[in-house]
Amino acid sequence: MHKNMQKQATIIMLTFVFALVVCGAVAAADNSTVNATNASSVSSTNAAPAPAPAPNQPTVNAPTASDQQASSTPATTSGGDPRIVGDPTCYPTIQAAVNNAIKGDIIIVECGAYNENVVINTMLTLIGQKGAVVVAADPNQPVFKINSGGSGTKIIGFTIMGGSDGIELNDVSNCEIKCNKIVSNKDGIELNNADFNCIKDNEIKYNLDDGISLYWSDGNTIKDNRITSNVDDGISLYRSEGNKIIDNEINSNLGDGVDLYHSDWNDIIGNEINKNYYDGVVLYESDGNLVKCNDIIDNRGKGVLIAGSKGNEILKNDIETCIPCSVCIYVKDTNPVLRTELTDEVFGRVSELNEVHGNSLIATGENSYAIINNSCEKLNAECNWFGSDKNPKCKIGGSGVTLYCPWLKEEPTKCKCHKEKKSEKTTTKKSVKTAKAVKVTAAAGVPMQTTGAPLALLALALLAVFGGLLPRRK
């Protein structure tokens, strides 16, 4: 009797496990089908060509007469017809809609692929619906070019690919570039003599030169963008002043994170500048800039490089490196620093009057340093945290004098912007996890309604027969 009960219990357990395995296998098969469908729909948008080597010095293409009209390369579309709000006409291309619009018009571009180069010479708003992809018909021209008459133009919601620039702004002001995905161009966004524009909430990646380049462009705001995996710098400024680079993710670019060349009075605040192949932030002969409350972590060269620059403030940043032979902050003069016998012209500049305070400077890599000062002037680096309350002398090097006493004996409080960003990320991650959980439940609900219920009934029947819940025929 006891053996029969054990046998019966074993059969019951095995039958139940079998039913669960069958139900799980069917549900997994249904889910894999859904995932494969989703992956195939996304892959065409996210695909990018292998990066090519970038030139050392990006060139600035001066506007020509041909810039004032659309590219002669024929435009094609496989999407819906663009339309102007308030106009019943459907236009065959975006450029056709632009040509027929008047100042202040709004152009809606439906989901689809548009193979063209769009030139804008008047103030317009272009809104791409979800899935609106614009690929350059002529790869030697920008996908979108806004010329001097187009001040105040807005470009929102497009995927932009395959041009010399994704978006180029020439001699314009007060434009807004927002919520675009800009991939696989030469430069992602280029500004030439363009002032007081806003570049916000864009994803800029896999471009063959810089993510964002500014030439002689002042007072612009670059905020909340994700600038990653570009072949040269994340953001590059040349002779540009008074710009604000705020709350961006500038990671894993093959050049520098942020590169300022002869550019003064810019603010670099609250950014993540991590794992770039060269330096995190470069101030080359650039004066009066503020670098504050940034995470600058594990860049392969220097966290912050100050070269021939004056009066810059490096405040309350978290600068860390675990890379061998790297430096958190490196200061030097530009060479050679001399005057010729015939003239008073000075070649090169001295780095002086720079202030480095309230930072967390953690260098844990082999032969890495928190600060190296090779300038002929003193560097004021008082009140920084070096990872412990011990004298950080062994983490400070160079031929110049670094004033590091007093140093902080405990880790400084994170900037408010750091706390807000981390809190926002935590909230986002939680919402994503919740969304995934809901998605899984819904996805699992569909196959279980169609196939799981019959299998469950079959399992119960087997359990009843083999487990003795129903009488068997003799």
Coordinates of C-alpha atoms in Angstrom, one line a residue:
M1 CA 0.0 0.0 0.0
H2 CA 2.8 2.4 1.0
K3 CA 4.6 1.6 -2.3
N4 CA 1.5 2.3 -4.3
M5 CA 1.0 5.6 -2.7
Q6 CA 4.7 6.6 -3.4
K7 CA 4.3 5.5 -7.0
Q8 CA 1.1 7.4 -7.3
A9 CA 2.7 10.5 -5.8
T10 CA 5.7 10.2 -8.2
I11 CA 3.4 9.9 -11.2
I12 CA 1.4 12.9 -10.1
M13 CA 4.6 15.1 -9.7
L14 CA 6.0 14.0 -13.1
T15 CA 2.8 14.6 -14.9
F16 CA 2.5 18.1 -13.4
V17 CA 6.1 18.9 -14.3
F18 CA 5.5 17.7 -17.9
A19 CA 2.4 20.0 -18.2
L20 CA 4.4 23.0 -17.0
V21 CA 7.3 22.2 -19.4
V22 CA 4.9 22.0 -22.4
C23 CA 3.1 25.2 -21.5
G24 CA 6.4 27.0 -21.0
A25 CA 7.8 25.8 -24.3
V26 CA 4.8 27.0 -26.2
A27 CA 4.7 30.3 -24.5
A28 CA 8.5 30.8 -25.2
A29 CA 7.9 29.9 -28.9
D30 CA 5.2 32.5 -29.1
N31 CA 7.3 35.1 -27.4
S32 CA 10.3 34.4 -29.6
T33 CA 8.2 35.0 -32.7
V34 CA 7.1 38.3 -31.3
N35 CA 10.7 39.3 -30.5
A36 CA 11.9 38.3 -33.9
T37 CA 9.3 40.5 -35.5
N38 CA 10.2 43.4 -33.4
A39 CA 13.9 42.9 -34.0
S40 CA 13.4 42.8 -37.8
S41 CA 11.4 46.1 -37.7
V42 CA 14.1 47.9 -35.7
S43 CA 17.2 46.6 -37.4
S44 CA 16.8 48.6 -40.6
T45 CA 16.7 51.8 -38.6
N46 CA 19.6 51.1 -36.2
A47 CA 22.0 49.7 -38.8
A48 CA 25.1 51.8 -39.4
P49 CA 28.2 51.4 -41.6
A50 CA 31.6 50.7 -40.1
P51 CA 33.3 53.9 -39.1
A52 CA 36.1 55.3 -41.3
P53 CA 39.1 57.2 -40.0
A54 CA 38.4 60.9 -39.4
P55 CA 40.6 63.7 -40.6
N56 CA 42.8 65.6 -38.1
Q57 CA 41.2 68.9 -38.9
P58 CA 37.6 69.1 -40.1
T59 CA 37.1 71.6 -42.9
V60 CA 34.4 74.2 -42.9
N61 CA 32.5 74.3 -46.2
A62 CA 31.7 77.9 -47.1
P63 CA 28.2 78.5 -48.4
T64 CA 28.1 78.8 -52.1
A65 CA 25.5 80.0 -54.6
S66 CA 24.3 76.4 -55.0
D67 CA 23.4 76.4 -51.4
Q68 CA 20.5 78.7 -52.0
Q69 CA 18.6 76.0 -53.9
A70 CA 17.8 72.4 -53.5
S71 CA 20.2 69.7 -54.5
S72 CA 20.0 68.7 -58.2
T73 CA 20.1 65.0 -57.2
P74 CA 16.5 63.7 -57.7
A75 CA 14.6 63.2 -54.5
T76 CA 12.5 60.0 -54.0
T77 CA 10.2 58.8 -51.3
S78 CA 8.6 55.6 -50.1
G79 CA 6.6 57.2 -47.4
G80 CA 3.5 59.3 -47.1
D81 CA 3.2 62.6 -48.9
P82 CA 4.5 65.6 -46.8
R83 CA 1.9 68.3 -46.2
I84 CA 1.6 71.8 -44.9
V85 CA -0.7 72.4 -42.0
G86 CA -3.8 74.2 -43.4
D87 CA -3.1 73.2 -47.0
P88 CA -4.9 70.2 -48.4
T89 CA -2.2 69.6 -51.0
C90 CA 0.0 66.5 -50.5
Y91 CA 3.6 67.1 -51.9
P92 CA 5.7 64.4 -53.4
T93 CA 8.9 65.3 -51.4
I94 CA 9.9 67.3 -48.3
Q95 CA 11.7 69.8 -50.5
A96 CA 8.5 70.4 -52.6
A97 CA 6.6 71.2 -49.4
V98 CA 9.4 73.5 -48.3
N99 CA 9.4 75.3 -51.6
N100 CA 5.6 75.9 -51.4
A101 CA 5.6 77.0 -47.8
I102 CA 5.6 80.6 -46.5
K103 CA 7.3 81.9 -43.4
G104 CA 6.0 80.4 -40.3
D105 CA 4.3 77.3 -41.9
I106 CA 4.4 73.9 -40.2
I107 CA 5.2 70.9 -42.4
I108 CA 4.2 67.4 -41.3
V109 CA 6.3 64.5 -42.7
E110 CA 4.6 61.1 -42.4
C111 CA 6.3 57.8 -41.6
G112 CA 8.5 56.6 -44.5
A113 CA 11.9 56.8 -46.2
Y114 CA 12.7 60.1 -48.0
N115 CA 15.8 60.1 -50.2
E116 CA 16.7 63.8 -50.6
N117 CA 18.7 66.8 -49.4
V118 CA 16.5 69.5 -48.0
V119 CA 17.5 73.2 -48.2
I120 CA 15.5 75.7 -46.1
N121 CA 15.7 79.5 -46.8
T122 CA 12.8 80.7 -44.7
M123 CA 11.5 80.2 -41.1
L124 CA 9.6 76.9 -41.0
T125 CA 8.7 74.1 -38.6
L126 CA 9.3 70.6 -39.9
I127 CA 7.9 67.7 -37.8
G128 CA 8.7 64.1 -38.6
Q129 CA 6.1 61.6 -37.5
K130 CA 7.3 58.4 -35.9
G131 CA 9.3 56.5 -38.5
A132 CA 10.1 59.4 -40.8
V133 CA 13.7 58.7 -42.1
V134 CA 15.5 61.1 -44.4
V135 CA 18.6 59.8 -46.2
A136 CA 20.8 62.1 -48.3
A137 CA 20.3 61.7 -52.0
D138 CA 23.7 63.4 -52.4
P139 CA 26.1 62.2 -49.7
N140 CA 28.4 65.2 -50.3
Q141 CA 25.6 67.6 -49.1
P142 CA 23.9 68.0 -45.7
V143 CA 20.6 66.1 -45.3
F144 CA 19.1 69.3 -43.9
K145 CA 20.7 72.7 -44.6
I146 CA 19.2 75.9 -43.0
N147 CA 20.6 79.1 -44.6
S148 CA 20.5 82.7 -43.5
G149 CA 16.8 83.3 -44.3
G150 CA 15.8 80.3 -42.1
S151 CA 16.4 81.8 -38.7
G152 CA 13.9 80.5 -36.2
T153 CA 13.4 77.1 -38.0
K154 CA 12.6 74.0 -36.1
I155 CA 13.5 70.4 -37.1
I156 CA 11.8 67.9 -34.8
G157 CA 11.5 64.1 -34.8
F158 CA 13.4 62.8 -37.8
T159 CA 15.9 60.0 -38.3
I160 CA 18.7 61.7 -40.4
M161 CA 21.4 59.7 -42.3
G162 CA 24.0 59.7 -44.9
G163 CA 25.0 63.3 -45.5
S164 CA 28.1 65.4 -45.3
D165 CA 26.3 66.8 -42.2
G166 CA 23.1 65.6 -40.7
I167 CA 21.9 69.1 -40.1
E168 CA 23.9 72.3 -41.1
L169 CA 23.1 75.7 -39.8
N170 CA 24.7 78.7 -41.7
D171 CA 24.4 82.3 -40.5
V172 CA 21.1 81.6 -38.7
S173 CA 19.9 82.2 -35.1
N174 CA 17.1 81.0 -32.8
C175 CA 16.7 77.6 -34.6
E176 CA 15.7 74.5 -32.6
I177 CA 16.9 71.0 -33.4
K178 CA 15.0 68.7 -31.2
C179 CA 14.2 65.0 -30.7
N180 CA 16.1 63.7 -33.8
K181 CA 18.1 60.6 -34.3
I182 CA 21.2 61.7 -36.3
V183 CA 23.4 58.8 -37.4
S184 CA 26.0 57.8 -40.0
N185 CA 26.7 61.3 -41.5
K186 CA 30.1 63.0 -41.5
D187 CA 29.3 65.6 -38.8
G188 CA 26.1 65.0 -36.9
I189 CA 25.2 68.7 -36.6
E190 CA 27.4 71.6 -37.8
L191 CA 27.0 75.3 -37.0
N192 CA 28.7 78.0 -39.0
N193 CA 28.4 81.6 -37.8
A194 CA 25.1 80.4 -36.1
D195 CA 24.2 82.1 -32.8
F196 CA 21.6 81.5 -30.1
N197 CA 20.3 78.2 -31.4
C198 CA 19.1 75.3 -29.3
I199 CA 20.1 71.6 -29.8
K200 CA 18.2 69.4 -27.4
D201 CA 17.1 65.8 -26.8
N202 CA 18.8 64.4 -29.9
E203 CA 20.5 61.1 -30.3
I204 CA 23.7 61.6 -32.2
K205 CA 25.9 58.6 -32.9
Y206 CA 28.0 56.7 -35.5
N207 CA 28.9 59.8 -37.4
L208 CA 32.3 59.8 -39.2
D209 CA 33.6 63.0 -37.7
D210 CA 32.2 65.0 -34.8
G211 CA 28.8 64.6 -33.2
I212 CA 28.3 68.4 -33.0
S213 CA 30.7 71.0 -34.4
L214 CA 30.6 74.8 -33.9
Y215 CA 32.6 77.3 -35.9
W216 CA 32.4 81.0 -35.0
S217 CA 29.1 80.3 -33.3
D218 CA 28.1 82.0 -30.1
G219 CA 25.4 81.8 -27.4
N220 CA 24.1 78.3 -28.4
T221 CA 22.6 75.8 -26.0
I222 CA 23.4 72.1 -26.3
K223 CA 21.4 70.3 -23.8
D224 CA 20.1 66.8 -22.9
N225 CA 21.6 65.1 -26.0
R226 CA 23.0 61.6 -26.2
I227 CA 26.3 61.9 -28.2
T228 CA 28.0 58.5 -28.4
S229 CA 30.3 56.4 -30.7
N230 CA 31.3 59.1 -33.1
V231 CA 34.6 58.7 -34.9
D232 CA 36.1 62.0 -33.8
D233 CA 35.0 64.4 -30.9
G234 CA 31.6 64.3 -29.2
I235 CA 31.4 68.1 -29.3
S236 CA 33.9 70.4 -30.9
L237 CA 34.1 74.2 -30.7
Y238 CA 36.3 76.4 -32.8
R239 CA 36.5 80.2 -32.0
S240 CA 33.0 80.0 -30.4
E241 CA 32.0 81.9 -27.3
G242 CA 29.3 81.9 -24.6
N243 CA 27.8 78.5 -25.4
K244 CA 26.2 76.3 -22.8
I245 CA 26.8 72.5 -22.9
I246 CA 24.5 71.1 -20.3
D247 CA 23.3 67.7 -19.1
N248 CA 24.5 65.7 -22.1
E249 CA 25.7 62.1 -22.3
I250 CA 29.0 62.3 -24.2
N251 CA 30.4 58.8 -24.1
S252 CA 32.6 56.4 -26.1
N253 CA 33.6 58.7 -28.9
L254 CA 36.9 58.0 -30.7
G255 CA 38.3 61.5 -30.2
D256 CA 37.7 63.8 -27.2
G257 CA 34.5 64.2 -25.3
V258 CA 34.4 68.0 -25.5
D259 CA 37.1 69.9 -27.4
L260 CA 37.4 73.7 -27.1
Y261 CA 39.9 75.4 -29.5
H262 CA 40.4 79.2 -29.1
S263 CA 36.9 79.3 -27.6
D264 CA 36.2 81.5 -24.5
W265 CA 33.5 81.9 -21.8
N266 CA 31.7 78.7 -22.4
D267 CA 29.9 76.6 -19.7
I268 CA 30.3 72.8 -19.5
I269 CA 27.9 71.8 -16.7
G270 CA 26.3 68.5 -15.5
N271 CA 27.4 66.3 -18.4
E272 CA 28.5 62.6 -18.4
I273 CA 31.8 62.5 -20.3
N274 CA 32.9 58.9 -20.0
K275 CA 35.1 56.4 -21.8
N276 CA 36.2 58.6 -24.8
Y277 CA 39.2 57.3 -26.5
Y278 CA 41.3 60.5 -26.0
D279 CA 40.6 63.3 -23.5
G280 CA 37.4 64.1 -21.6
V281 CA 37.5 67.9 -21.8
V282 CA 40.1 69.9 -23.8
L283 CA 40.7 73.6 -23.3
Y284 CA 43.2 74.6 -25.9
E285 CA 44.1 78.3 -25.8
S286 CA 40.7 78.9 -24.5
D287 CA 40.0 81.3 -21.6
G288 CA 37.3 81.9 -19.0
N289 CA 35.5 78.7 -19.4
L290 CA 33.5 77.0 -16.6
V291 CA 33.7 73.2 -16.2
K292 CA 31.4 72.3 -13.3
C293 CA 29.5 69.3 -11.9
N294 CA 30.4 66.9 -14.6
D295 CA 31.1 63.1 -14.4
I296 CA 34.4 62.7 -16.3
I297 CA 35.3 59.0 -15.9
D298 CA 37.7 56.6 -17.5
N299 CA 38.7 58.6 -20.6
R300 CA 41.9 57.1 -22.0
G301 CA 44.0 60.3 -22.1
K302 CA 43.3 63.1 -19.7
G303 CA 40.1 63.8 -17.8
V304 CA 40.6 67.5 -18.3
L305 CA 43.4 69.0 -20.4
I306 CA 44.3 72.7 -20.0
A307 CA 46.8 73.8 -22.7
G308 CA 47.8 77.4 -23.0
S309 CA 44.6 78.6 -21.4
K310 CA 43.8 81.2 -18.8
G311 CA 41.3 81.9 -16.1
N312 CA 39.3 78.7 -16.4
E313 CA 37.4 77.2 -13.4
I314 CA 37.3 73.5 -12.9
L315 CA 34.8 73.0 -10.0
K316 CA 32.9 70.2 -8.3
N317 CA 33.5 67.6 -10.9
D318 CA 33.8 63.8 -10.4
I319 CA 37.0 63.0 -12.4
E320 CA 38.1 59.4 -12.1
T321 CA 40.4 57.1 -14.0
C322 CA 41.4 53.5 -13.7
I323 CA 43.3 53.6 -17.0
P324 CA 47.1 53.0 -16.7
C325 CA 49.2 56.1 -17.4
S326 CA 46.3 58.5 -17.5
V327 CA 45.7 61.8 -15.6
C328 CA 42.6 63.4 -14.1
I329 CA 43.8 67.0 -14.7
Y330 CA 46.8 67.8 -16.9
V331 CA 48.0 71.4 -17.3
K332 CA 50.7 72.6 -19.8
D333 CA 51.8 75.6 -21.9
T334 CA 51.5 75.4 -25.6
N335 CA 54.9 75.2 -27.3
P336 CA 57.0 77.0 -28.0
V337 CA 56.5 80.0 -25.7
L338 CA 58.9 82.6 -27.0
R339 CA 59.2 86.0 -28.6
T340 CA 61.1 86.5 -31.8
E341 CA 64.1 88.9 -32.0
L342 CA 62.4 90.9 -34.8
T343 CA 58.9 91.2 -33.5
D344 CA 56.9 91.0 -30.3
E345 CA 54.8 88.2 -31.6
V346 CA 54.3 85.4 -29.1
F347 CA 54.1 81.8 -30.3
G348 CA 52.3 79.6 -27.8
R349 CA 50.6 80.6 -24.6
V350 CA 51.1 80.1 -20.8
S351 CA 48.5 78.3 -18.8
E352 CA 47.8 80.6 -15.8
L353 CA 45.2 81.8 -13.4
N354 CA 43.2 78.6 -13.6
E355 CA 41.3 77.4 -10.5
V356 CA 40.7 73.7 -9.6
H357 CA 38.5 73.3 -6.5
G358 CA 36.0 71.0 -4.9
N359 CA 36.6 68.1 -7.3
S360 CA 36.8 64.4 -6.6
L361 CA 40.1 63.4 -8.3
I362 CA 40.5 59.6 -8.1
A363 CA 43.4 58.0 -10.1
T364 CA 43.6 54.3 -9.4
G365 CA 45.2 53.1 -12.7
E366 CA 48.9 52.0 -12.7
N367 CA 51.2 55.1 -13.1
S368 CA 48.1 57.3 -13.2
Y369 CA 48.0 60.8 -11.5
A370 CA 45.4 63.0 -10.1
I371 CA 47.1 66.2 -11.3
I372 CA 50.1 66.9 -13.5
N373 CA 51.2 70.5 -13.9
N374 CA 53.8 71.1 -16.5
S375 CA 53.1 74.9 -16.9
C376 CA 55.7 77.5 -15.9
E377 CA 52.9 79.1 -13.7
K378 CA 51.5 77.8 -10.4
L379 CA 48.2 75.9 -10.4
N380 CA 45.8 76.6 -7.6
A381 CA 44.3 73.2 -6.8
E382 CA 43.3 73.6 -3.2
C383 CA 40.4 71.8 -1.5
N384 CA 40.0 68.8 -3.7
W385 CA 39.3 65.2 -2.7
F386 CA 41.9 62.6 -3.7
G387 CA 40.2 59.4 -2.4
S388 CA 41.5 59.5 1.2
D389 CA 42.5 61.9 4.0
K390 CA 46.2 61.1 3.5
N391 CA 48.6 63.5 1.8
P392 CA 48.0 63.2 -1.9
K393 CA 51.6 64.2 -2.8
C394 CA 52.3 60.9 -4.6
K395 CA 49.3 61.5 -6.9
I396 CA 50.6 65.0 -8.0
G397 CA 53.4 65.4 -10.5
G398 CA 54.9 67.6 -13.2
S399 CA 57.6 70.2 -13.5
G400 CA 55.3 73.1 -12.3
V401 CA 54.1 74.0 -8.9
T402 CA 50.7 72.7 -7.8
L403 CA 49.1 74.3 -4.7
Y404 CA 47.1 71.4 -3.3
C405 CA 47.1 72.2 0.4
P406 CA 44.6 72.1 2.1
W407 CA 43.0 69.0 0.6
L408 CA 39.6 67.7 1.5
K409 CA 39.6 65.0 4.2
E410 CA 36.3 63.5 3.1
E411 CA 34.4 63.1 -0.2
P412 CA 32.6 66.2 -1.2
T413 CA 28.8 66.3 -1.6
K414 CA 27.7 65.7 -5.1
C415 CA 26.3 68.7 -7.1
K416 CA 22.6 69.1 -7.1
C417 CA 22.6 68.5 -10.9
H418 CA 24.3 65.1 -10.2
K419 CA 21.7 64.1 -7.7
E420 CA 18.8 65.2 -10.0
K421 CA 20.3 63.3 -12.9
K422 CA 20.9 60.1 -10.9
S423 CA 17.4 60.3 -9.4
E424 CA 15.9 60.8 -12.8
K425 CA 17.9 57.8 -14.2
T426 CA 16.8 55.6 -11.3
T427 CA 13.2 56.6 -11.9
T428 CA 13.6 55.9 -15.6
K429 CA 15.1 52.5 -15.0
K430 CA 12.3 51.6 -12.6
S431 CA 9.7 52.7 -15.1
V432 CA 11.5 50.7 -17.8
K433 CA 11.5 47.6 -15.6
T434 CA 7.8 48.1 -14.9
A435 CA 7.0 48.6 -18.5
K436 CA 9.0 45.4 -19.4
A437 CA 7.1 43.5 -16.7
V438 CA 3.8 44.7 -18.1
K439 CA 4.9 43.9 -21.6
V440 CA 6.0 40.4 -20.7
T441 CA 2.7 39.8 -18.9
A442 CA 0.7 41.0 -21.9
A443 CA 2.9 39.0 -24.3
A444 CA 2.6 35.9 -22.2
G445 CA -1.2 36.5 -21.9
V446 CA -1.8 36.2 -25.6
P447 CA -0.3 32.7 -26.2
M448 CA -1.7 31.4 -22.9
Q449 CA -5.2 32.4 -23.9
T450 CA -4.8 30.6 -27.2
T451 CA -2.7 27.6 -26.4
G452 CA -2.0 27.5 -22.7
A453 CA -5.6 26.9 -21.6
P454 CA -6.1 23.7 -23.6
L455 CA -2.7 22.4 -22.4
A456 CA -3.7 23.2 -18.8
L457 CA -6.9 21.2 -19.3
L458 CA -4.9 18.3 -20.8
A459 CA -2.5 18.4 -17.9
L460 CA -5.4 18.2 -15.4
A461 CA -6.9 15.3 -17.3
L462 CA -3.6 13.4 -17.3
L463 CA -3.2 14.2 -13.6
A464 CA -6.7 13.0 -12.9
V465 CA -6.3 9.7 -14.8
F466 CA -2.7 8.8 -13.7
G467 CA -3.1 10.3 -10.3
G468 CA -6.2 8.3 -9.5
L469 CA -8.5 11.3 -9.3
L470 CA -10.8 9.6 -11.8
P471 CA -11.7 5.9 -11.6
R472 CA -9.8 3.9 -14.3
R473 CA -11.5 1.1 -16.2
K474 CA -10.6 -2.4 -15.0

